[in-house]
C-alpha atoms as a PDB file:
ATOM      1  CA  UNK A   1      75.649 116.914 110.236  1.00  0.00           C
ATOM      2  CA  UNK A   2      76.787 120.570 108.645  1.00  0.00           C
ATOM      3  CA  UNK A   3      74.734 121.151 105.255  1.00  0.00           C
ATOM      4  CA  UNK A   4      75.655 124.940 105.298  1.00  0.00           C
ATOM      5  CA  UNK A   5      77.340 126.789 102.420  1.00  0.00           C
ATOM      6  CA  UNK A   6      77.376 123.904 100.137  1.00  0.00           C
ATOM      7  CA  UNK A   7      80.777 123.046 101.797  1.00  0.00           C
ATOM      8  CA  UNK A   8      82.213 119.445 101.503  1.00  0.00           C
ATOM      9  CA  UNK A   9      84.789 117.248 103.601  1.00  0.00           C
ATOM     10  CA  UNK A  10      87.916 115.957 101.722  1.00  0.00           C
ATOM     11  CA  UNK A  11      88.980 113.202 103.207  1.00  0.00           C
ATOM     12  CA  UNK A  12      93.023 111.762 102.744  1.00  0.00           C
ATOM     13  CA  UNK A  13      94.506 108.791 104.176  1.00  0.00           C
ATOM     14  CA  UNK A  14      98.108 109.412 104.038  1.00  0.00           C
ATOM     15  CA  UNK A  15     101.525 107.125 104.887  1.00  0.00           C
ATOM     16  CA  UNK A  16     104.737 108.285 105.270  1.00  0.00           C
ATOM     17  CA  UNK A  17     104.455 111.424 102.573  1.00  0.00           C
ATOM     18  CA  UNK A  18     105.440 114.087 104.331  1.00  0.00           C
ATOM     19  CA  UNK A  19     107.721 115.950 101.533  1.00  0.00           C
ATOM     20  CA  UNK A  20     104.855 115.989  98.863  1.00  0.00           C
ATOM     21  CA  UNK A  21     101.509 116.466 101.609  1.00  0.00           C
ATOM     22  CA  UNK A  22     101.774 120.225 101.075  1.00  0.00           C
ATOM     23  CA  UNK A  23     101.542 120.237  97.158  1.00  0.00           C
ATOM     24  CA  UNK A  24      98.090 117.788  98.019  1.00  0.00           C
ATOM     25  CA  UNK A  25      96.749 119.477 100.692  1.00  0.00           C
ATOM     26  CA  UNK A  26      97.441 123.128  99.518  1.00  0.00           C
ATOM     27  CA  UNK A  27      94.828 123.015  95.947  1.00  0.00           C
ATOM     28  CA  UNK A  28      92.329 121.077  97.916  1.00  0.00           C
ATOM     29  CA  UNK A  29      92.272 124.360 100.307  1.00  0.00           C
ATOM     30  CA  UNK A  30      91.628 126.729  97.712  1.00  0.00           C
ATOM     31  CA  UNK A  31      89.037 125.595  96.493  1.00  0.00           C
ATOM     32  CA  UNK A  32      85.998 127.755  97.766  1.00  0.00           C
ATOM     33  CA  UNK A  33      84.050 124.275  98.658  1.00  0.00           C
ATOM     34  CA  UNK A  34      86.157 123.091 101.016  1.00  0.00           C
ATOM     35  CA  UNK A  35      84.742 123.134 104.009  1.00  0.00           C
ATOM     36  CA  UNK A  36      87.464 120.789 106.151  1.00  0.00           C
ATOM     37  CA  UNK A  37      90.484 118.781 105.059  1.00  0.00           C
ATOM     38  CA  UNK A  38      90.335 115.366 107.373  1.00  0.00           C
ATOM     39  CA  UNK A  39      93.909 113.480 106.847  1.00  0.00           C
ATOM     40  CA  UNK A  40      94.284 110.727 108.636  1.00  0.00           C
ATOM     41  CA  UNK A  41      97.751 109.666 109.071  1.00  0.00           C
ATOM     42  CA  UNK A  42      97.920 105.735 108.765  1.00  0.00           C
ATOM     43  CA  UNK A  43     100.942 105.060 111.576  1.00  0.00           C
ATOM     44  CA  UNK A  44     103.347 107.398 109.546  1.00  0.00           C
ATOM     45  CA  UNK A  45     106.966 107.708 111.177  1.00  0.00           C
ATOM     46  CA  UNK A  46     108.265 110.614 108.618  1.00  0.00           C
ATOM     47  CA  UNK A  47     107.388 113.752 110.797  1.00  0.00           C
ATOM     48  CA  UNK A  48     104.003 113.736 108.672  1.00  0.00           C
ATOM     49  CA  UNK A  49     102.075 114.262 112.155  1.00  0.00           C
ATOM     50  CA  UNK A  50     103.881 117.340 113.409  1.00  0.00           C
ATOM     51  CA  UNK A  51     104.267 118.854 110.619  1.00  0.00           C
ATOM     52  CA  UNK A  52     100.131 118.571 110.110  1.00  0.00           C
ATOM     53  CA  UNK A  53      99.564 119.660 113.029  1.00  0.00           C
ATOM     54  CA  UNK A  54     101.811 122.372 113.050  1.00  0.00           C
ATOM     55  CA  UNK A  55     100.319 123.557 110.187  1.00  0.00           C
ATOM     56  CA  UNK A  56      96.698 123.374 111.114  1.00  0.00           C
ATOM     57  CA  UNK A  57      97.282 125.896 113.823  1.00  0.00           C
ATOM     58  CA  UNK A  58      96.743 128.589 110.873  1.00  0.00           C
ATOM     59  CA  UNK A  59      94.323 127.036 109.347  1.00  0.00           C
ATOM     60  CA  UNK A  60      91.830 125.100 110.672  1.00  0.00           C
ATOM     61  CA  UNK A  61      89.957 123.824 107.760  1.00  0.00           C
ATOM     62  CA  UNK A  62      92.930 120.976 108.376  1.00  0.00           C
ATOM     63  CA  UNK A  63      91.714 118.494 110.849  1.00  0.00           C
ATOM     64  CA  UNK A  64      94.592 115.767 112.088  1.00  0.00           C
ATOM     65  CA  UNK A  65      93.470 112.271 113.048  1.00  0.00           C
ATOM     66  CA  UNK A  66      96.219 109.729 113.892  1.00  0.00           C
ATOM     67  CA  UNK A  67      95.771 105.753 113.962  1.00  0.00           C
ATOM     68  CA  UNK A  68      98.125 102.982 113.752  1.00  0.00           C
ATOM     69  CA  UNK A  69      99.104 101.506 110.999  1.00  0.00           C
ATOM     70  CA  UNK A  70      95.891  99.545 109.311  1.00  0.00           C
ATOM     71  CA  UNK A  71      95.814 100.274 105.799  1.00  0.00           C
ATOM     72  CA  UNK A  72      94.240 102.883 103.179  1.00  0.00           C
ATOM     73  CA  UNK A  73      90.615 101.325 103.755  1.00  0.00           C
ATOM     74  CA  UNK A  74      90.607 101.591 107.319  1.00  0.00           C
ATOM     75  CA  UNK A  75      91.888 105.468 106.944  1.00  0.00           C
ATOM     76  CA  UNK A  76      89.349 106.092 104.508  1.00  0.00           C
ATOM     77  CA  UNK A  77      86.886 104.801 106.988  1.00  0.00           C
ATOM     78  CA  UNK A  78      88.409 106.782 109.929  1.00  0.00           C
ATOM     79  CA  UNK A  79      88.349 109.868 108.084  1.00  0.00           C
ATOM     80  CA  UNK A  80      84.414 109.755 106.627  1.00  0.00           C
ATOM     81  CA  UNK A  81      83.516 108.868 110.404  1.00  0.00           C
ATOM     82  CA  UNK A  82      84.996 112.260 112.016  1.00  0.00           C
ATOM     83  CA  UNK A  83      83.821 114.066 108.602  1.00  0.00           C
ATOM     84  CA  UNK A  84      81.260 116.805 109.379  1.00  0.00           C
ATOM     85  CA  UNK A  85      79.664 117.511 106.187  1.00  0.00           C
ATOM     86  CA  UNK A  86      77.287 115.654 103.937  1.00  0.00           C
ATOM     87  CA  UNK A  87      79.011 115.148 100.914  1.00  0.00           C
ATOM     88  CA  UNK A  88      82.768 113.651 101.060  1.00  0.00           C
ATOM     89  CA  UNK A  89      85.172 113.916  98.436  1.00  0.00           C
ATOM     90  CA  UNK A  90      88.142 110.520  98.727  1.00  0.00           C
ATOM     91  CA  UNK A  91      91.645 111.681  97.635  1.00  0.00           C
ATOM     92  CA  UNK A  92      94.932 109.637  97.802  1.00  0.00           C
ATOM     93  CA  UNK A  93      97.708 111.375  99.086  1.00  0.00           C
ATOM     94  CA  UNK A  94     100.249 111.249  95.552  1.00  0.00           C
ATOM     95  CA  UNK A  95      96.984 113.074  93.737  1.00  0.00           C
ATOM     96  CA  UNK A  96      97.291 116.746  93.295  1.00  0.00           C
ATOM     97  CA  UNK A  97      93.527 118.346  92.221  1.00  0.00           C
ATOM     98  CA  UNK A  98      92.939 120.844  89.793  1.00  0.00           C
ATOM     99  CA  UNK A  99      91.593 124.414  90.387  1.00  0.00           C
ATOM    100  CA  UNK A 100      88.195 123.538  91.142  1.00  0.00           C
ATOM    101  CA  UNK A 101      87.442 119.773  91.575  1.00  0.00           C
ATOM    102  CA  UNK A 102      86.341 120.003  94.843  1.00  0.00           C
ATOM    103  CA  UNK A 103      83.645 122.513  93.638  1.00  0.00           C
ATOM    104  CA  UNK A 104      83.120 120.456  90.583  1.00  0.00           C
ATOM    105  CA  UNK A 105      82.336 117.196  92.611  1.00  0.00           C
ATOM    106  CA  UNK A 106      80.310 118.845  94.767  1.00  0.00           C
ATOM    107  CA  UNK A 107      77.732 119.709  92.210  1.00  0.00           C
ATOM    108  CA  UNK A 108      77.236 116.224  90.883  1.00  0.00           C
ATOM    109  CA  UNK A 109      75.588 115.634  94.187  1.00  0.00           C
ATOM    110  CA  UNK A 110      73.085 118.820  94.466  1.00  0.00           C
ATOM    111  CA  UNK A 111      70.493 116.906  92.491  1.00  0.00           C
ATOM    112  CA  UNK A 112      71.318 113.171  93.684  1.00  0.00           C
ATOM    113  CA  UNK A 113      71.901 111.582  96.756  1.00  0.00           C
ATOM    114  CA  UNK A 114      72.849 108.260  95.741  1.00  0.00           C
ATOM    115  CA  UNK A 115      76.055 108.986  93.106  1.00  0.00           C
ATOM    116  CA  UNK A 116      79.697 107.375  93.069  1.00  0.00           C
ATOM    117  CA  UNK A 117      81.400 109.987  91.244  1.00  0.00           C
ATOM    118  CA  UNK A 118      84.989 109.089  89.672  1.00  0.00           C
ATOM    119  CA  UNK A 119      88.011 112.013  88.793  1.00  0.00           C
ATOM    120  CA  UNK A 120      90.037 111.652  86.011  1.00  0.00           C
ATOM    121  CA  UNK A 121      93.793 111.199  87.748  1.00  0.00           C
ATOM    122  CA  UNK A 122      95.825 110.758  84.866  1.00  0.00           C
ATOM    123  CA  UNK A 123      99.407 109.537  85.781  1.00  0.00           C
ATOM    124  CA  UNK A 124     102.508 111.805  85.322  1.00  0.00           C
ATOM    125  CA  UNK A 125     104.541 110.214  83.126  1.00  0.00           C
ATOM    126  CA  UNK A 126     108.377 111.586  83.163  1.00  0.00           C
ATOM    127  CA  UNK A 127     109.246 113.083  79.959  1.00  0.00           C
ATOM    128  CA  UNK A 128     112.186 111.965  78.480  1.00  0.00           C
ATOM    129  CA  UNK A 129     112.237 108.749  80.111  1.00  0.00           C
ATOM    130  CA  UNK A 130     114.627 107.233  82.436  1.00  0.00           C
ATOM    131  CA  UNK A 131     116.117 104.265  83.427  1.00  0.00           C
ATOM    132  CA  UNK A 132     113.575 102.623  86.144  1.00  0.00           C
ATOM    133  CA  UNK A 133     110.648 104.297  85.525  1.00  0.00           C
ATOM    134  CA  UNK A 134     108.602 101.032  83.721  1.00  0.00           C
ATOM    135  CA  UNK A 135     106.340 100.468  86.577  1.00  0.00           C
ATOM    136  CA  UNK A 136     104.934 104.244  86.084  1.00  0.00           C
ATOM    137  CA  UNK A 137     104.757 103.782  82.397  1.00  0.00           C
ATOM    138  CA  UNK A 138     103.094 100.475  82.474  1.00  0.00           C
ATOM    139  CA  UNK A 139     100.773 101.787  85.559  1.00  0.00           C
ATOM    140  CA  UNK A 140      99.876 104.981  83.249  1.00  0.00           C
ATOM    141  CA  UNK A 141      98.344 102.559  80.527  1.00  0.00           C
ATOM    142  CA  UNK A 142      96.699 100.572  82.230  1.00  0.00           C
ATOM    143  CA  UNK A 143      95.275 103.382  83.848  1.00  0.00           C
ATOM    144  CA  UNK A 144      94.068 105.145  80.453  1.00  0.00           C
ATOM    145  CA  UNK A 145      92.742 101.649  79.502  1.00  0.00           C
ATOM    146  CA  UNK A 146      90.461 101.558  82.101  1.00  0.00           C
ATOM    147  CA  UNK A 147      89.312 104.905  82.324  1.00  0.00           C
ATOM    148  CA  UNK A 148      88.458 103.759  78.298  1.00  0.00           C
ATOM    149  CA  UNK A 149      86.110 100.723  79.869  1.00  0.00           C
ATOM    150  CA  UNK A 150      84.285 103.390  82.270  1.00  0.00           C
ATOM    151  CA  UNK A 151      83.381 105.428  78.729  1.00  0.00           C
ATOM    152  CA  UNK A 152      82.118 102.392  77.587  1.00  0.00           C
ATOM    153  CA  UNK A 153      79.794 100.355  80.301  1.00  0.00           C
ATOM    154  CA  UNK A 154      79.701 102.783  83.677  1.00  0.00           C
ATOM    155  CA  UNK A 155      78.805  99.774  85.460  1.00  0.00           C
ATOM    156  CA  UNK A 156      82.569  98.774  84.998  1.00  0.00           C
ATOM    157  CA  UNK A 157      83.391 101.540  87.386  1.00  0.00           C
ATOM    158  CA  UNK A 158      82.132  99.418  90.525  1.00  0.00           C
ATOM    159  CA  UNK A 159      84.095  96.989  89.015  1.00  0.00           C
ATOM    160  CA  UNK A 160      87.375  98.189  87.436  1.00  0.00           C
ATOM    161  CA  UNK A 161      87.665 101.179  90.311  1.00  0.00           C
ATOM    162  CA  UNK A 162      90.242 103.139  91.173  1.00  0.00           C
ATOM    163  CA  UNK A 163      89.530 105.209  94.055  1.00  0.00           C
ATOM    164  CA  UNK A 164      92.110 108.493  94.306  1.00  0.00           C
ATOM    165  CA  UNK A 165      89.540 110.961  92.909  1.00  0.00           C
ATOM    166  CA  UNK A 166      85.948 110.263  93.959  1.00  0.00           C
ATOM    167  CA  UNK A 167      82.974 111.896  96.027  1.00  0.00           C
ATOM    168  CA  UNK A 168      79.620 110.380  97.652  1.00  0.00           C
ATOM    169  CA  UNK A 169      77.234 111.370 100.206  1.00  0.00           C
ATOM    170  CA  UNK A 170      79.243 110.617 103.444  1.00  0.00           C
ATOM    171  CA  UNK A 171      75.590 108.443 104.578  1.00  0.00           C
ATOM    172  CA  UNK A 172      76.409 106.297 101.588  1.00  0.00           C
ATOM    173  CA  UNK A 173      79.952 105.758 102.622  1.00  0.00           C
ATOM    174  CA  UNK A 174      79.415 104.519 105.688  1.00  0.00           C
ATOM    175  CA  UNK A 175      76.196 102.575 105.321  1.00  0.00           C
ATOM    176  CA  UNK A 176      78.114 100.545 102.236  1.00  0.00           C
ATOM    177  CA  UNK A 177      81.463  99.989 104.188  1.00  0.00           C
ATOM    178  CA  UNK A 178      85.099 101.488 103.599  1.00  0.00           C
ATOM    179  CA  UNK A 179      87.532  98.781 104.365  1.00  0.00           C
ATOM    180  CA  UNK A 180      86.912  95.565 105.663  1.00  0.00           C
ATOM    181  CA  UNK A 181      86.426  92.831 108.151  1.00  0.00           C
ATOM    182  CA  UNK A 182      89.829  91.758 106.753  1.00  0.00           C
ATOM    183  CA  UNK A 183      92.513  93.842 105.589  1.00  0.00           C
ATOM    184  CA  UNK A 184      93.470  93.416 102.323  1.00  0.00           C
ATOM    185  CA  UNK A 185      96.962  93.510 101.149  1.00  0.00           C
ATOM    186  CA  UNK A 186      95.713  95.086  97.536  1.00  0.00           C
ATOM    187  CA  UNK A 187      92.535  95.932  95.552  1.00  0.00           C
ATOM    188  CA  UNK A 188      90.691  98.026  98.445  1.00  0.00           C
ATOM    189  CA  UNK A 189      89.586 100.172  95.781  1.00  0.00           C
ATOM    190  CA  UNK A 190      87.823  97.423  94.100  1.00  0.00           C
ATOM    191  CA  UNK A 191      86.294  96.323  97.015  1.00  0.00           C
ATOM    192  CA  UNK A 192      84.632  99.511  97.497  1.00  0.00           C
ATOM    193  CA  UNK A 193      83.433  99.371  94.199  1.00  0.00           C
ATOM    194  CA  UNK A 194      81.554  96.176  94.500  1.00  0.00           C
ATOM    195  CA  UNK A 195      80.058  96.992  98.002  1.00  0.00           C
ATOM    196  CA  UNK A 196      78.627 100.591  96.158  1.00  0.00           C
ATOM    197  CA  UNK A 197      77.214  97.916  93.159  1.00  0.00           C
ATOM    198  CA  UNK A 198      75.762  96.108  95.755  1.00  0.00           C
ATOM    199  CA  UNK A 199      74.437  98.717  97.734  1.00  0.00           C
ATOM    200  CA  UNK A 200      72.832 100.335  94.824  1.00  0.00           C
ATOM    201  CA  UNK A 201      74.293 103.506  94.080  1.00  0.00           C
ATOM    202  CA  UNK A 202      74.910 105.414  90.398  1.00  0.00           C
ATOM    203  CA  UNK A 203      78.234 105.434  88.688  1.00  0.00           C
ATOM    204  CA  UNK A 204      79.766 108.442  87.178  1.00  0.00           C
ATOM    205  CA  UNK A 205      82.990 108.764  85.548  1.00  0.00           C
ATOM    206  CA  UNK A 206      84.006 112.817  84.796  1.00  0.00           C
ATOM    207  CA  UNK A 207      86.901 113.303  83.064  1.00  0.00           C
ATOM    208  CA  UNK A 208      86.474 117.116  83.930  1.00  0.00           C
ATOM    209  CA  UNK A 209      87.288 116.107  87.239  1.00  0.00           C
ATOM    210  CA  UNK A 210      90.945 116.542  86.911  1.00  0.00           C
ATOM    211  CA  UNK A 211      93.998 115.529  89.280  1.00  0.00           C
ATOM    212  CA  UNK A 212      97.370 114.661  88.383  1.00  0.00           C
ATOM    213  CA  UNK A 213      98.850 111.569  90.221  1.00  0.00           C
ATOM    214  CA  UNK A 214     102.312 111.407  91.195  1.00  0.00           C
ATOM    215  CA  UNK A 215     103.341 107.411  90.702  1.00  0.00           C
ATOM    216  CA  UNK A 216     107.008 106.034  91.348  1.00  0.00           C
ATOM    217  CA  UNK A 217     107.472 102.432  91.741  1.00  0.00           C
ATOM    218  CA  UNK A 218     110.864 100.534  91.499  1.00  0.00           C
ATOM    219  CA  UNK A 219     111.047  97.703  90.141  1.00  0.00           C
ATOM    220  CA  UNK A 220     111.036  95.361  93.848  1.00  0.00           C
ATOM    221  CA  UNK A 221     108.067  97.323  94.750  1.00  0.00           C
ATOM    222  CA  UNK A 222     106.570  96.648  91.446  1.00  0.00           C
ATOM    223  CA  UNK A 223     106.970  92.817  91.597  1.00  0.00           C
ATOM    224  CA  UNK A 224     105.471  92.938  95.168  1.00  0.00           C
ATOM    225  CA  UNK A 225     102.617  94.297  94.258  1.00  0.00           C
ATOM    226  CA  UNK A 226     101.737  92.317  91.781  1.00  0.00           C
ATOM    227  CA  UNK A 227     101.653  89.363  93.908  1.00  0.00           C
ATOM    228  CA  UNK A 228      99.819  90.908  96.315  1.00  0.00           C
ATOM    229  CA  UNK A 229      97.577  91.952  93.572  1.00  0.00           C
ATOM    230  CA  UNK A 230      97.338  88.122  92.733  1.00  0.00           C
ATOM    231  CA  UNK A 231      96.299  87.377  96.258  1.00  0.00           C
ATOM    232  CA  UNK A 232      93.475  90.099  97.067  1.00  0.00           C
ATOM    233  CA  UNK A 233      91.798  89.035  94.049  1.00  0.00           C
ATOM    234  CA  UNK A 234      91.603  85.677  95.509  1.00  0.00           C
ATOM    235  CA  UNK A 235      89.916  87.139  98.326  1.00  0.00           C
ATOM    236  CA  UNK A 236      87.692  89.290  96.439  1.00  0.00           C
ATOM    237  CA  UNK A 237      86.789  85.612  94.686  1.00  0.00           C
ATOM    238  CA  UNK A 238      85.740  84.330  97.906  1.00  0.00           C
ATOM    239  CA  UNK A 239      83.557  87.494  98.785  1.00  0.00           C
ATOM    240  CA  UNK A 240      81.572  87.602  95.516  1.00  0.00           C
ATOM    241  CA  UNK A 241      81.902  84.386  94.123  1.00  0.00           C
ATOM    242  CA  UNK A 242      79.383  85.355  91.463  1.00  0.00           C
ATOM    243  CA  UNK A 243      81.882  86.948  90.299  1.00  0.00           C
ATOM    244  CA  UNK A 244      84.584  85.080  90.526  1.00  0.00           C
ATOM    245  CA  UNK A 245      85.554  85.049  86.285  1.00  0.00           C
ATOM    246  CA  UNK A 246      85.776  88.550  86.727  1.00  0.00           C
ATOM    247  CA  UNK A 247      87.602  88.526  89.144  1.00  0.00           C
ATOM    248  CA  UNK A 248      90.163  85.689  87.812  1.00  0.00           C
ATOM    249  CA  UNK A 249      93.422  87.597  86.965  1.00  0.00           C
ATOM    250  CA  UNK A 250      93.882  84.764  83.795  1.00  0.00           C
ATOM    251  CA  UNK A 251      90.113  85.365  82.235  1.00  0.00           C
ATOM    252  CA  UNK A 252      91.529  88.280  80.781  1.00  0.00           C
ATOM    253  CA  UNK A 253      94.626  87.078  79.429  1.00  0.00           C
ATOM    254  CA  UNK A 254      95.807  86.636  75.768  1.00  0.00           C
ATOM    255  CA  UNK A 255      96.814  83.070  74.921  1.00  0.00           C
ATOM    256  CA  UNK A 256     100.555  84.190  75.011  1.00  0.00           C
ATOM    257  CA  UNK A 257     100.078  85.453  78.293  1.00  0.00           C
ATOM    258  CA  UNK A 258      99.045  82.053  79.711  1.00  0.00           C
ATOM    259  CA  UNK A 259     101.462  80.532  77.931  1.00  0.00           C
ATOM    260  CA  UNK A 260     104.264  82.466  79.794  1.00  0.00           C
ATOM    261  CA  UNK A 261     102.487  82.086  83.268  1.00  0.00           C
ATOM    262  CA  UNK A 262     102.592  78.199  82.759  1.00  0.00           C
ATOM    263  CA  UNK A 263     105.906  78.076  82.139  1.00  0.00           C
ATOM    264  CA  UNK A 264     107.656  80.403  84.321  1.00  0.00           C
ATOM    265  CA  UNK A 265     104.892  81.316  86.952  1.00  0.00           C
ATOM    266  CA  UNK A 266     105.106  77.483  87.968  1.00  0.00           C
ATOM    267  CA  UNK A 267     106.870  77.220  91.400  1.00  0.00           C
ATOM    268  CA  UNK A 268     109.679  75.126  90.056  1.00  0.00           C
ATOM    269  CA  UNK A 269     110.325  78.056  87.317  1.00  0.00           C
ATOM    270  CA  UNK A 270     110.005  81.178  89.358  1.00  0.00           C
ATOM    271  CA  UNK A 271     112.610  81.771  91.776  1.00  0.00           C
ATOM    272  CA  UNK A 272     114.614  81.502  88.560  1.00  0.00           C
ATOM    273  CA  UNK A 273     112.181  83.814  86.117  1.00  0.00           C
ATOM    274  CA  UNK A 274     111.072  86.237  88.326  1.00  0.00           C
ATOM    275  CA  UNK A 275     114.700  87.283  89.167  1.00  0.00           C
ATOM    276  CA  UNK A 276     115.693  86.540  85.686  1.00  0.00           C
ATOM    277  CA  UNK A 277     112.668  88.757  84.330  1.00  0.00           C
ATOM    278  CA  UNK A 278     113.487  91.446  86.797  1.00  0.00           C
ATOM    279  CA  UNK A 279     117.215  91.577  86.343  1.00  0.00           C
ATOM    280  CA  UNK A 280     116.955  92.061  82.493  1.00  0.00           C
ATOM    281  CA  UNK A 281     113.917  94.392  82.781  1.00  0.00           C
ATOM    282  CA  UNK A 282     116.294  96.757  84.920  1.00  0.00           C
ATOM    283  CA  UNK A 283     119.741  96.256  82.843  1.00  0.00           C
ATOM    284  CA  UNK A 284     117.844  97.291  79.755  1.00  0.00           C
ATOM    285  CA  UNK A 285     116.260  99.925  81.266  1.00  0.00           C
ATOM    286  CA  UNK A 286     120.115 101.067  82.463  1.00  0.00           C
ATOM    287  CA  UNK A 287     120.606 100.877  78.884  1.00  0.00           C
ATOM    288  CA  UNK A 288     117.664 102.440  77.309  1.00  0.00           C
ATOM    289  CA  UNK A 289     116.119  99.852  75.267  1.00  0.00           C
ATOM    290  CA  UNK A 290     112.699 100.712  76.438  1.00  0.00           C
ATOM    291  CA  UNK A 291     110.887  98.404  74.545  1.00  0.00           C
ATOM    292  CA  UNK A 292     112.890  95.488  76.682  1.00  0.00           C
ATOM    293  CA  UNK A 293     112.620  96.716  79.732  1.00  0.00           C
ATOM    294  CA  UNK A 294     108.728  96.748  79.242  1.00  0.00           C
ATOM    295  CA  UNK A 295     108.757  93.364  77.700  1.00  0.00           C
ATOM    296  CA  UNK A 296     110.459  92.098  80.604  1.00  0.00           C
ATOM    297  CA  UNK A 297     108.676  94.294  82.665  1.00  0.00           C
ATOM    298  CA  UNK A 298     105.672  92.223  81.742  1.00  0.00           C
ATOM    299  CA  UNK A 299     106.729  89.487  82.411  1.00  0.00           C
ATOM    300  CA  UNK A 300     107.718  90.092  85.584  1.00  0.00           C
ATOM    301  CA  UNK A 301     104.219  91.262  86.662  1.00  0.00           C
ATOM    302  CA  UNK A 302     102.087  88.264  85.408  1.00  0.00           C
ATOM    303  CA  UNK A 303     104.547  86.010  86.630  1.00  0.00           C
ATOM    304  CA  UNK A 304     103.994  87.321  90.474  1.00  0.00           C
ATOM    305  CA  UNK A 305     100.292  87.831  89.733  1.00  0.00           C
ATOM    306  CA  UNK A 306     100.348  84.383  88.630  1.00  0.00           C
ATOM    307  CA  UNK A 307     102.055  83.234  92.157  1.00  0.00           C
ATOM    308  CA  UNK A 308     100.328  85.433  94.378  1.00  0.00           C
ATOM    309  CA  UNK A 309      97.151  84.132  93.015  1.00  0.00           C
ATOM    310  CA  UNK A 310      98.235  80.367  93.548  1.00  0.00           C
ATOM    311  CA  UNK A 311     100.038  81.348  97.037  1.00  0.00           C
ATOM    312  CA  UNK A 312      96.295  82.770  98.356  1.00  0.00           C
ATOM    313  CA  UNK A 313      95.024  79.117  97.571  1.00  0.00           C
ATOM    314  CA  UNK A 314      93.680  78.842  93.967  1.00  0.00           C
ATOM    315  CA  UNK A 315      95.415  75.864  92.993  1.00  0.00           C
ATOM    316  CA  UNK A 316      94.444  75.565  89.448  1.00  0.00           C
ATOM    317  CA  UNK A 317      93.451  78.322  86.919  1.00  0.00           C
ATOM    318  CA  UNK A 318      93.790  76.880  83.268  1.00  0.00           C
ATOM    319  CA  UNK A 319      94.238  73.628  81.656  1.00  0.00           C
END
């Protein structure tokens, strides 16, 4: 393995983002620490491969590695496997670094081999906001929530983790495990997290580890993954049933939030509600009464958490 120069491997699973790649890949280059730029492109069918490989004939820091499709973990896993150096820094491929972060990452490890180090990756929010664009507002604060609970109790960043922004030694990474046995359909990130808790390793979140992240979800894609947040957590449950109340979607929620899940998360109620919920989410979006189409917005999401959840086989969650 290449320890020379203090250089470090950036790894990025990518799918089917071939019109915003460049504005990932190109920071991520000029940064003096990077020593190679590993994207592995997850089955992508957008001209992402050609135009990667095009591009690493001038520069061949890039390094193209093509599987089928198998998911962001599997990626991940692909790409810290072919990495050459000892230290590998994770980025999605929607998260555009800051001058510097791959530097910056790479000196959280010069005195520790055993460190998860977390980014900051606030989202972009569009400013003035537009019809639609709920599931980025919504996905913004729960974001800046969360990065709140790492400030608090680091230990919730194994977790709580979100994975777009992070470094480790590349031994770590493979000895815990990127990915899975079984794929999930959501919460790969969180995963990770618990097999680094279990494995041992230090948690740091750095807000001066700065990327932007580039979100857009409509409001179909929203719904679906909730649900399939719903059932990965069941999964999760399974995996670590020690911490299975932790894992529980409805341990966390307010009284009122229950209260809407029982009555129109039951599967007699939601093909109705969900479409219902949706439907008036996106008509008051069309209209610009924000606060609605967040309300409903809401809704929406717990009610598919809520079914996904059930769907992946936990029949009963509250009284």
């Amino acid at each position: 393995m290449n320890t020379s120069g203090g250089f470090v491997s950036v790894v990025i699973p990518t799918f089917n983002r071939r019109t915003t790649l460049a504005r990932v890949i190109k920071p991520v280059l000029d940064d003096s620490s990077t020593g190679e730029v590993v994207v592995v492109v997850d089955g992508c069918q957008d001209g992402t491969l050609e135009f990667l490989r095009e591009w690493a004939q001038s520069e061949p820091r890039i390094r193209v590695i093509y599987q089928e499709n198998a998911g962001e973990g599997i990626a991940r896993r692909k790409g810290v496997e072919e990495a050459q150096y000892d230290t590998v820094v994770l980025l999605d491929d929607d998260v555009e670094a800051s001058v510097g972060l791959i530097s910056a990452h790479a000196s959280w490890h010069l005195d520790n081999d055993h460190r998860l180090v977390l980014g900051y990756m606030p989202t972009r929010v569009p400013y003035p906001r537009s019809s639609g664009q709920v599931a980025t507002v919504l996905y913004a604060e729960d974001y800046e929530s969360t990065c709140k609970l790492y400030e608090t109790d680091s230990r919730s960043i194994f977790t709580h983790l979100w994975a777009g922004n992070m470094s480790l030694r590349r031994c770590n990474a493979l000895n815990v495990g990127l990915g899975g046995q079984s794929r999930l359909g959501y919460h790969e990130d969180l995963r990770f997290g618990l097999k680094c808790q279990e494995a041992g390793l230090e948690a740091v979140f750095d807000r001066s580890l700065l990327a932007w992240h580039s979100h857009s979800r409509n409001l179909r894609k929203f719904a679906t993954e909730s649900r399939r947040s719903g059932e990965g957590r069941v999964q999760l449950m399974r995996a670590y049933p020690s911490l299975a109340e932790d894992l529980n979607p409805f341990s966390s929620m307010s009284v009122r939030e229950i209260t809407i899940v029982r009555y129109l998360g039951s599967a007699l109620t939601r093909p109705i509600s969900a479409p219902l919920a949706m439907a008036t989410s996106y008509v008051s979006g069309r209209l610009k009464v924000w606060r609605l189409e967040t309300i409903f917005a809401r809704v929406l999401r717990l009610i598919e958490i809520s079914f996904g959840f059930k769907r992946a086989g936990k029949v009963r969650h509250f009284g």
